[in-house]
CSV table of C-alpha atoms and ligand atoms in Angstrom, one decimal:
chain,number,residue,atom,x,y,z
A,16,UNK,CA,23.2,68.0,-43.9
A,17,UNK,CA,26.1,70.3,-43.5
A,18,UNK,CA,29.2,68.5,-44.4
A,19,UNK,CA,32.4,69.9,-42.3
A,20,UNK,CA,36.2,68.7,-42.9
A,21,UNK,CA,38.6,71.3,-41.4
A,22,UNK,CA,38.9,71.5,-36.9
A,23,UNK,CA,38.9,75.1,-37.3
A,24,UNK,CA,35.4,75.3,-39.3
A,25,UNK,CA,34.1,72.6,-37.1
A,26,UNK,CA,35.2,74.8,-34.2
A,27,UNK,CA,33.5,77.8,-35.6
A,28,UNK,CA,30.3,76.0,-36.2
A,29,UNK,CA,30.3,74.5,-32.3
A,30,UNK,CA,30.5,77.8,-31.3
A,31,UNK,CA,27.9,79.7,-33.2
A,32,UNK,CA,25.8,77.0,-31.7
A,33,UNK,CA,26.5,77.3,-28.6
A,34,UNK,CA,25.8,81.0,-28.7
A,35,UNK,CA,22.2,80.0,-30.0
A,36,UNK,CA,21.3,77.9,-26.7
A,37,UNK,CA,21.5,74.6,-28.6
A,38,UNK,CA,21.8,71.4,-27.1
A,39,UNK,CA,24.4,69.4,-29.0
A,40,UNK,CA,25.0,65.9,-29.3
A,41,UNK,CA,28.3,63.8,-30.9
A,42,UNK,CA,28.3,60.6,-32.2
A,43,UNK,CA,32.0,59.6,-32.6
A,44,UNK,CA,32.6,56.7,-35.3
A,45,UNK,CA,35.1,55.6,-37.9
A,46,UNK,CA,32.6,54.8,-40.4
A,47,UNK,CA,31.4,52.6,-42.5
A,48,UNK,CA,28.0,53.2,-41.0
A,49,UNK,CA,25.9,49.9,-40.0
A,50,UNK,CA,22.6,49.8,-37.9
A,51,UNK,CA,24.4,50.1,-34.8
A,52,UNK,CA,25.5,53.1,-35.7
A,53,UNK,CA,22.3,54.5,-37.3
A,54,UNK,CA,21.1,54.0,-33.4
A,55,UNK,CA,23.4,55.9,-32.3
A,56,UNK,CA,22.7,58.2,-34.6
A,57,UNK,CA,18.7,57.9,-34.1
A,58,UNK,CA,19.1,58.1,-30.4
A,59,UNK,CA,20.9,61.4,-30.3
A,60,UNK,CA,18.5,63.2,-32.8
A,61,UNK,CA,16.0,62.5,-29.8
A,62,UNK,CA,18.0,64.2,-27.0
A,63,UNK,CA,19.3,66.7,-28.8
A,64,UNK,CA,18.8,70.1,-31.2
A,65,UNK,CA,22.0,69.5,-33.3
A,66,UNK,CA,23.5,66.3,-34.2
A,67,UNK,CA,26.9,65.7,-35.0
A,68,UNK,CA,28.0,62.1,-36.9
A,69,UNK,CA,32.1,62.2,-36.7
A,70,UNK,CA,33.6,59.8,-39.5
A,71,UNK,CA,37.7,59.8,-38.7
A,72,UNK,CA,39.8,56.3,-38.8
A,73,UNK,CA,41.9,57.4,-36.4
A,74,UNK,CA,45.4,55.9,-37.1
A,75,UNK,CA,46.7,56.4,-33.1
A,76,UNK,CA,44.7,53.9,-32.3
A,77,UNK,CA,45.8,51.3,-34.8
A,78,UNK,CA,48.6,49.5,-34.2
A,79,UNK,CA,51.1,48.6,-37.0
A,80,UNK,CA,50.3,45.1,-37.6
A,81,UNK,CA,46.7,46.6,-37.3
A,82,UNK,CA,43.9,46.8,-40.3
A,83,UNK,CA,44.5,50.7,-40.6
A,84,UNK,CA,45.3,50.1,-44.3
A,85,UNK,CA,42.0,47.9,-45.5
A,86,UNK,CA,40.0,49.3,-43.0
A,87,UNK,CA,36.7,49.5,-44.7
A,88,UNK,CA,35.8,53.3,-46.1
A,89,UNK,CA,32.6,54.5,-48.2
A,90,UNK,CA,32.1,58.0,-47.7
A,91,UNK,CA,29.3,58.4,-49.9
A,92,UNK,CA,27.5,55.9,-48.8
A,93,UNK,CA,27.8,56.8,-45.2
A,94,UNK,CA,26.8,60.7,-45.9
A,95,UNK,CA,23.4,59.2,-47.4
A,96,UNK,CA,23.0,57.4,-44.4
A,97,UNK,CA,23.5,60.2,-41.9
A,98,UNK,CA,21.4,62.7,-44.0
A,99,UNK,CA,18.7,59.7,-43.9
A,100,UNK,CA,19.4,59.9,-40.4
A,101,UNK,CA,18.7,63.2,-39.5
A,102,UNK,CA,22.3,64.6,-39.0
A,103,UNK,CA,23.4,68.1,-39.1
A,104,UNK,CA,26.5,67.8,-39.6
A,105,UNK,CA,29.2,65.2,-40.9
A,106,UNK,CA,32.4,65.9,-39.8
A,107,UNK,CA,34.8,64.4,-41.8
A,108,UNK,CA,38.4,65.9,-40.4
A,109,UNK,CA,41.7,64.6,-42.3
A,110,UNK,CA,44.5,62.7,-40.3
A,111,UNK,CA,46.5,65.9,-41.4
A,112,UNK,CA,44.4,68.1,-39.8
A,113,UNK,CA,43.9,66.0,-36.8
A,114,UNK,CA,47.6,65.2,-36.3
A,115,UNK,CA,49.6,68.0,-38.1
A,116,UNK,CA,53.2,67.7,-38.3
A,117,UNK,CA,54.8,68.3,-34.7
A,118,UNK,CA,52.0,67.3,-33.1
A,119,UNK,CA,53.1,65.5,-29.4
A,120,UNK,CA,50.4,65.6,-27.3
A,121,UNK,CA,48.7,62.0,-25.9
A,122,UNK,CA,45.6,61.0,-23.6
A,123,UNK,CA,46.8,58.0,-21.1
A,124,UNK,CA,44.0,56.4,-19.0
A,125,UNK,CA,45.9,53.8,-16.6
A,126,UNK,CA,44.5,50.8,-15.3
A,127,UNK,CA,41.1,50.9,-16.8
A,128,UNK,CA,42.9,50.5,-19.9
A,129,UNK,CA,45.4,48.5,-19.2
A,130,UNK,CA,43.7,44.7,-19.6
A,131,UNK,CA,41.2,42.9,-21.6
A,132,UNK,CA,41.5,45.0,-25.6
A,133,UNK,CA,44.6,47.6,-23.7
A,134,UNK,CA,46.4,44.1,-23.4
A,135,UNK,CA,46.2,42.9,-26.9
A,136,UNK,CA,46.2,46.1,-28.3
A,137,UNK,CA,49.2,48.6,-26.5
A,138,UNK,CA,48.9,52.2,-27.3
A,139,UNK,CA,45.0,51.1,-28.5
A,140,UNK,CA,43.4,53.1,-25.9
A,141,UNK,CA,45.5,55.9,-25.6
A,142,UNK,CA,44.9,56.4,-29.9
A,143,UNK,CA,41.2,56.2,-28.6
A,144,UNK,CA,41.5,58.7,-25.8
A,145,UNK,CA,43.7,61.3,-27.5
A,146,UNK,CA,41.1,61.4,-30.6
A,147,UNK,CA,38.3,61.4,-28.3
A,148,UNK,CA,39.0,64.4,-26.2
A,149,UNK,CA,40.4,66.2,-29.4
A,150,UNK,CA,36.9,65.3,-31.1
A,151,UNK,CA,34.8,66.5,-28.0
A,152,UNK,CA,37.4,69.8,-27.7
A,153,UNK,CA,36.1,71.0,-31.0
A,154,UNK,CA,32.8,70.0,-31.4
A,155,UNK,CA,31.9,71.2,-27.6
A,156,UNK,CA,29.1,68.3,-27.7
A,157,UNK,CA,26.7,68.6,-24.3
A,158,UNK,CA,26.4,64.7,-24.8
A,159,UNK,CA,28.6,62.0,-26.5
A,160,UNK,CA,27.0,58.8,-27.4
A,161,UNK,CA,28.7,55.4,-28.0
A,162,UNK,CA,27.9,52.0,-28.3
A,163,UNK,CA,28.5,49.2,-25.8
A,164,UNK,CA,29.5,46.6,-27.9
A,165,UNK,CA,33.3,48.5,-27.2
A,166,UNK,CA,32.8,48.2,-23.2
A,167,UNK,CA,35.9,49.1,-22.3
A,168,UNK,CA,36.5,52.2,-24.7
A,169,UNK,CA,33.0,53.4,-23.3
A,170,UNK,CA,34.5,53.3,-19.4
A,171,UNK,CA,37.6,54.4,-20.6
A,172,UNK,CA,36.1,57.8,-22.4
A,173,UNK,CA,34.1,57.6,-19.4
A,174,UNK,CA,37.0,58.0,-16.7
A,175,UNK,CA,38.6,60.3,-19.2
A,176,UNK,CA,36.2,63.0,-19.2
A,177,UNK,CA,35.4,62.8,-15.4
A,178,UNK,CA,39.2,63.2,-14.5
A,179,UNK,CA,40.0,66.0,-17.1
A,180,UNK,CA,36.5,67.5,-16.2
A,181,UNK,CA,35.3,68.2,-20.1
A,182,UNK,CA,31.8,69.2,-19.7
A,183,UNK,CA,30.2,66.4,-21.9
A,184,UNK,CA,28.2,63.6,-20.4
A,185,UNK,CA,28.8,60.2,-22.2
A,186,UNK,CA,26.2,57.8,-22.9
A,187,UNK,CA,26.3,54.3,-23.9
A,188,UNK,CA,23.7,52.5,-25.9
A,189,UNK,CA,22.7,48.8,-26.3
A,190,UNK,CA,24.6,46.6,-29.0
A,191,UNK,CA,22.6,46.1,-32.2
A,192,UNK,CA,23.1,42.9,-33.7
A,193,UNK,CA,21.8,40.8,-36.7
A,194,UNK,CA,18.9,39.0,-36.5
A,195,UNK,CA,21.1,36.0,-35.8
A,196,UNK,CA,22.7,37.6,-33.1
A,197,UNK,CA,26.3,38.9,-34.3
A,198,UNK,CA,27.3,41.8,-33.1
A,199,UNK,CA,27.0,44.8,-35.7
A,200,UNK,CA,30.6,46.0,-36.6
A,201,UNK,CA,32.3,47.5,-39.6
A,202,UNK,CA,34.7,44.6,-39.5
A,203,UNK,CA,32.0,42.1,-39.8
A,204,UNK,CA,32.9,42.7,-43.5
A,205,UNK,CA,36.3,40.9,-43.3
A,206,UNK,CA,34.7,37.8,-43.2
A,207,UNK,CA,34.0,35.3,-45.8
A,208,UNK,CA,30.6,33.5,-45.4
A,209,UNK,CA,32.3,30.5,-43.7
A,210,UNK,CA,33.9,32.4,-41.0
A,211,UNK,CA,31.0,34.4,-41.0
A,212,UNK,CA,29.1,31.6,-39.4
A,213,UNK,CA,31.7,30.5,-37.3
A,214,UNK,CA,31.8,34.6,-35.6
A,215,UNK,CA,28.2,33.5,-34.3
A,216,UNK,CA,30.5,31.8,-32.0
A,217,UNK,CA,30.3,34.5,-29.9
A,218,UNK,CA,26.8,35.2,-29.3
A,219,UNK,CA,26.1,31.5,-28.7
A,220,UNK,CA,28.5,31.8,-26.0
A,221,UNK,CA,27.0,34.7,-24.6
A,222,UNK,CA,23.8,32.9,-24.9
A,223,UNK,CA,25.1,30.0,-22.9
A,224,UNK,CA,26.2,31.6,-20.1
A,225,UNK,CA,23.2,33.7,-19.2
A,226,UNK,CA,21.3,30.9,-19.2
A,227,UNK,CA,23.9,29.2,-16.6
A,228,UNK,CA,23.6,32.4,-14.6
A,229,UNK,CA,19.5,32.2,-15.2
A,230,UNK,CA,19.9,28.1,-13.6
A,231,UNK,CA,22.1,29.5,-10.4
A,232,UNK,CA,26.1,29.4,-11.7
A,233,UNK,CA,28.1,32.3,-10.2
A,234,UNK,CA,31.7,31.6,-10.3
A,235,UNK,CA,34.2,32.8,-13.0
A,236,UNK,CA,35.4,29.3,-13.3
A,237,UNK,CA,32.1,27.7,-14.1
A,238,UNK,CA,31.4,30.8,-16.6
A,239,UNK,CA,34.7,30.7,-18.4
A,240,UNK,CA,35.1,27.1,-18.6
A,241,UNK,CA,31.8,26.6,-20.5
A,242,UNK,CA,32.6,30.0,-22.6
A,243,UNK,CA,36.1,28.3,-23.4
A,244,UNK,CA,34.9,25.2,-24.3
A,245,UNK,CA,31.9,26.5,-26.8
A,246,UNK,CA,34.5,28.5,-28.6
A,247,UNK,CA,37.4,26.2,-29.0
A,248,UNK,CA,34.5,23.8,-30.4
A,249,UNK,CA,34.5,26.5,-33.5
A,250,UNK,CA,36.9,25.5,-36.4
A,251,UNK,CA,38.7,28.7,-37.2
A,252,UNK,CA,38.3,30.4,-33.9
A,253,UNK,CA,40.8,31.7,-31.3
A,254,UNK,CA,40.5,32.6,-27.9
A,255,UNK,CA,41.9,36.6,-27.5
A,256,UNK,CA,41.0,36.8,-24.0
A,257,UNK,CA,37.4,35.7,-22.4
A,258,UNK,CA,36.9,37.9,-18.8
A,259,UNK,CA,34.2,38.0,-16.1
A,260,UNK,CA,34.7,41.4,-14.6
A,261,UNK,CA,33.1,44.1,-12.8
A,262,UNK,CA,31.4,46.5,-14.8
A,263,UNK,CA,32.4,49.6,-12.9
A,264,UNK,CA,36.3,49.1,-12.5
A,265,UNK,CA,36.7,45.6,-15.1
A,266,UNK,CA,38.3,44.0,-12.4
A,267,UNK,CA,38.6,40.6,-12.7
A,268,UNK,CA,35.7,38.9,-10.3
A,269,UNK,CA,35.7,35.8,-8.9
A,270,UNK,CA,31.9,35.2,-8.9
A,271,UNK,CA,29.1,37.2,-9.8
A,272,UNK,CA,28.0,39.0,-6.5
A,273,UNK,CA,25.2,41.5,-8.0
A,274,UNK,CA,26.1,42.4,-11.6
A,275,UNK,CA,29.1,41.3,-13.6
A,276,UNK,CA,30.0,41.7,-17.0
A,277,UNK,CA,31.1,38.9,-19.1
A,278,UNK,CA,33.5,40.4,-21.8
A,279,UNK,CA,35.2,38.6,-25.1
A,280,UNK,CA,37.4,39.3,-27.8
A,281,UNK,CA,38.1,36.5,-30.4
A,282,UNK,CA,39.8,35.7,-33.4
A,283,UNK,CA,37.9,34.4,-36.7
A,284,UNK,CA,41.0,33.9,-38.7
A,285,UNK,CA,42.6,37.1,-39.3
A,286,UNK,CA,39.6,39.4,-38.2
A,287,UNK,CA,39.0,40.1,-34.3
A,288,UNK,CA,35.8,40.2,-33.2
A,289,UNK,CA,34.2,41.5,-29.9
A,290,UNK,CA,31.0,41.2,-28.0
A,291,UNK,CA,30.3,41.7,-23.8
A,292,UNK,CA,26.9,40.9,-21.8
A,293,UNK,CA,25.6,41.9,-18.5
A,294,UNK,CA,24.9,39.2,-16.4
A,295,UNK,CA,23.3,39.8,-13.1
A,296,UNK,CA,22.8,37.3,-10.1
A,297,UNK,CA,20.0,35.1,-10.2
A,298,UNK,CA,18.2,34.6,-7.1
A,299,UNK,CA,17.6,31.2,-7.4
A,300,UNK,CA,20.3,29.2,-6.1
A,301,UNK,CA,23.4,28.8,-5.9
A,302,UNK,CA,26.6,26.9,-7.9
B,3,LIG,O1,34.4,53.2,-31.6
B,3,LIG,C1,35.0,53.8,-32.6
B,3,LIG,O2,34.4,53.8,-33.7
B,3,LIG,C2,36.2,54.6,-32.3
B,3,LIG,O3,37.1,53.9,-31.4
B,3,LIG,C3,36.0,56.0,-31.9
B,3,LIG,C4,35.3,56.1,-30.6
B,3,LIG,C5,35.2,56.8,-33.0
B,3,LIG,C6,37.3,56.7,-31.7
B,3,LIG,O4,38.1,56.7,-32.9
């Protein structure tokens, strides 16, 4: 596995493959690499001929009270995972070479990222944007795969690419979670083993409201109210925002009428955790 720090090299390398006819395919992260992104990574090695694994914590989309600072890092770790993986190619760029000094220029989706994570976290999305087109502008991916468990970032990067017509189609794979159900995420190792069990919080929510939407329940108030009061049941947890919306424009919906996704974002202590389901109508009767 080829191991590639500087844009310019990275560049170079896109391009010598793309004179060869190869089908390339990114997988964007910020490290500290768990199963859910080993499927990411598994997934592309199937649909493409060169794999790309970029590790960058991107400081524009951190914001200053943010974790940039203890966000966990273990490069070595991570490059034995990728090669175990089957990547080509770790690209590993620095935040000077990313954002050299004078740099100006930002990536501002509007409404689709202006609620739910955009809310809590302002200038989040555009951080995520900016880095994304930059990543996707020098490796010249034909795909771009990322995981659901960030909804929003995936419709955002989504309606990014389609209105600034970059030639890469973006997919978005199932969450992976423990066998208990968490959610796979590099912050998962903030927690201490109490809080740990209290972030299951989350999934048991999820849980619960799929199987209100299995009995017949449909409106946002039913959903929300019974997602409200599961969390607030959890010593140590705190409500970020909890939002039935549709999955194409996460619009706020006031019932589920076909498919709607249920998303949530909720504080464990200090550490912010996030999770989403699709729930689709049932057909057998109505609350
Ligand atoms: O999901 C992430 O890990 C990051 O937001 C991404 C897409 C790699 C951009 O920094």
């Amino acid at each position: 596995m080829e191991i590639i720090s500087d844009p310019h090299d990275m560049q170079g390398r896109a391009r010598q493959w793309r004179g060869q006819g190869l089908k390339v395919v990114l997988v964007p992260t910020m490290g500290f690499f768990h199963q859910g992104h080993v499927s990411l990574m598994e997934y592309g090695k199937t649909i493409g001929e060169r794999l790309v694994v970029s590790l960058f914590v991107n400081p524009a989309q951190f914001g200053p009270q943010e974790d940039l600072g203890r966000y966990p890092r273990d490069l070595d770790r991570d490059a034995r995972l990728a090669r175990d993986a089957g990547v080509d190619c770790l690209y590993t760029p620095e935040p000077g070479g990313m954002y050299p000094p004078g740099y100006q220029t930002f990536v501002e989706v509007e409404s689709l990222a202006d609620g739910l994570c955009g809310a809590s976290r302002p200038g989040h999305f555009r951080g995520v944007a900016t880095v994304v087109l930059k990543l996707l502008n020098q490796v010249s991916p034909q795909v771009a795969v990322f995981g659901e468990k960030d909804y929003q970032q995936l419709m955002v990067v989504k309606q990014m690419v389609a209105d600034l017509n970059v030639p890469t189609e973006i997919v978005g794979r199932p969450i992976v979670r423990e066998p208990d159900g968490l959610a796979m995420s590099s912050r998962n190792t903030y927690l201490s083993p109490e809080e740990r069990a209290a972030a299951l919080c989350l999934y048991r929510a999820l849980l619960a409201v799929r199987e209100l939407v299995a009995t017949g329940a449909k409106s946002r108030e039913h959903i929300l109210a019974a997602v409200r009061q599961l969390i607030s049941a959890t010593p140590g947890s705190r409500i970020d925002y909890v939002s039935l919306v549709d999955p194409a424009t996460l619009q706020e919906v006031e019932a589920i009428q076909g498919e709607a996704r249920l998303l949530l974002a909720v504080w464990i202590n200090n550490t912010r955790l996030i999770d989403n389901t699709l729930l689709s109508e049932s057909r057998l009767c109505c609350v």
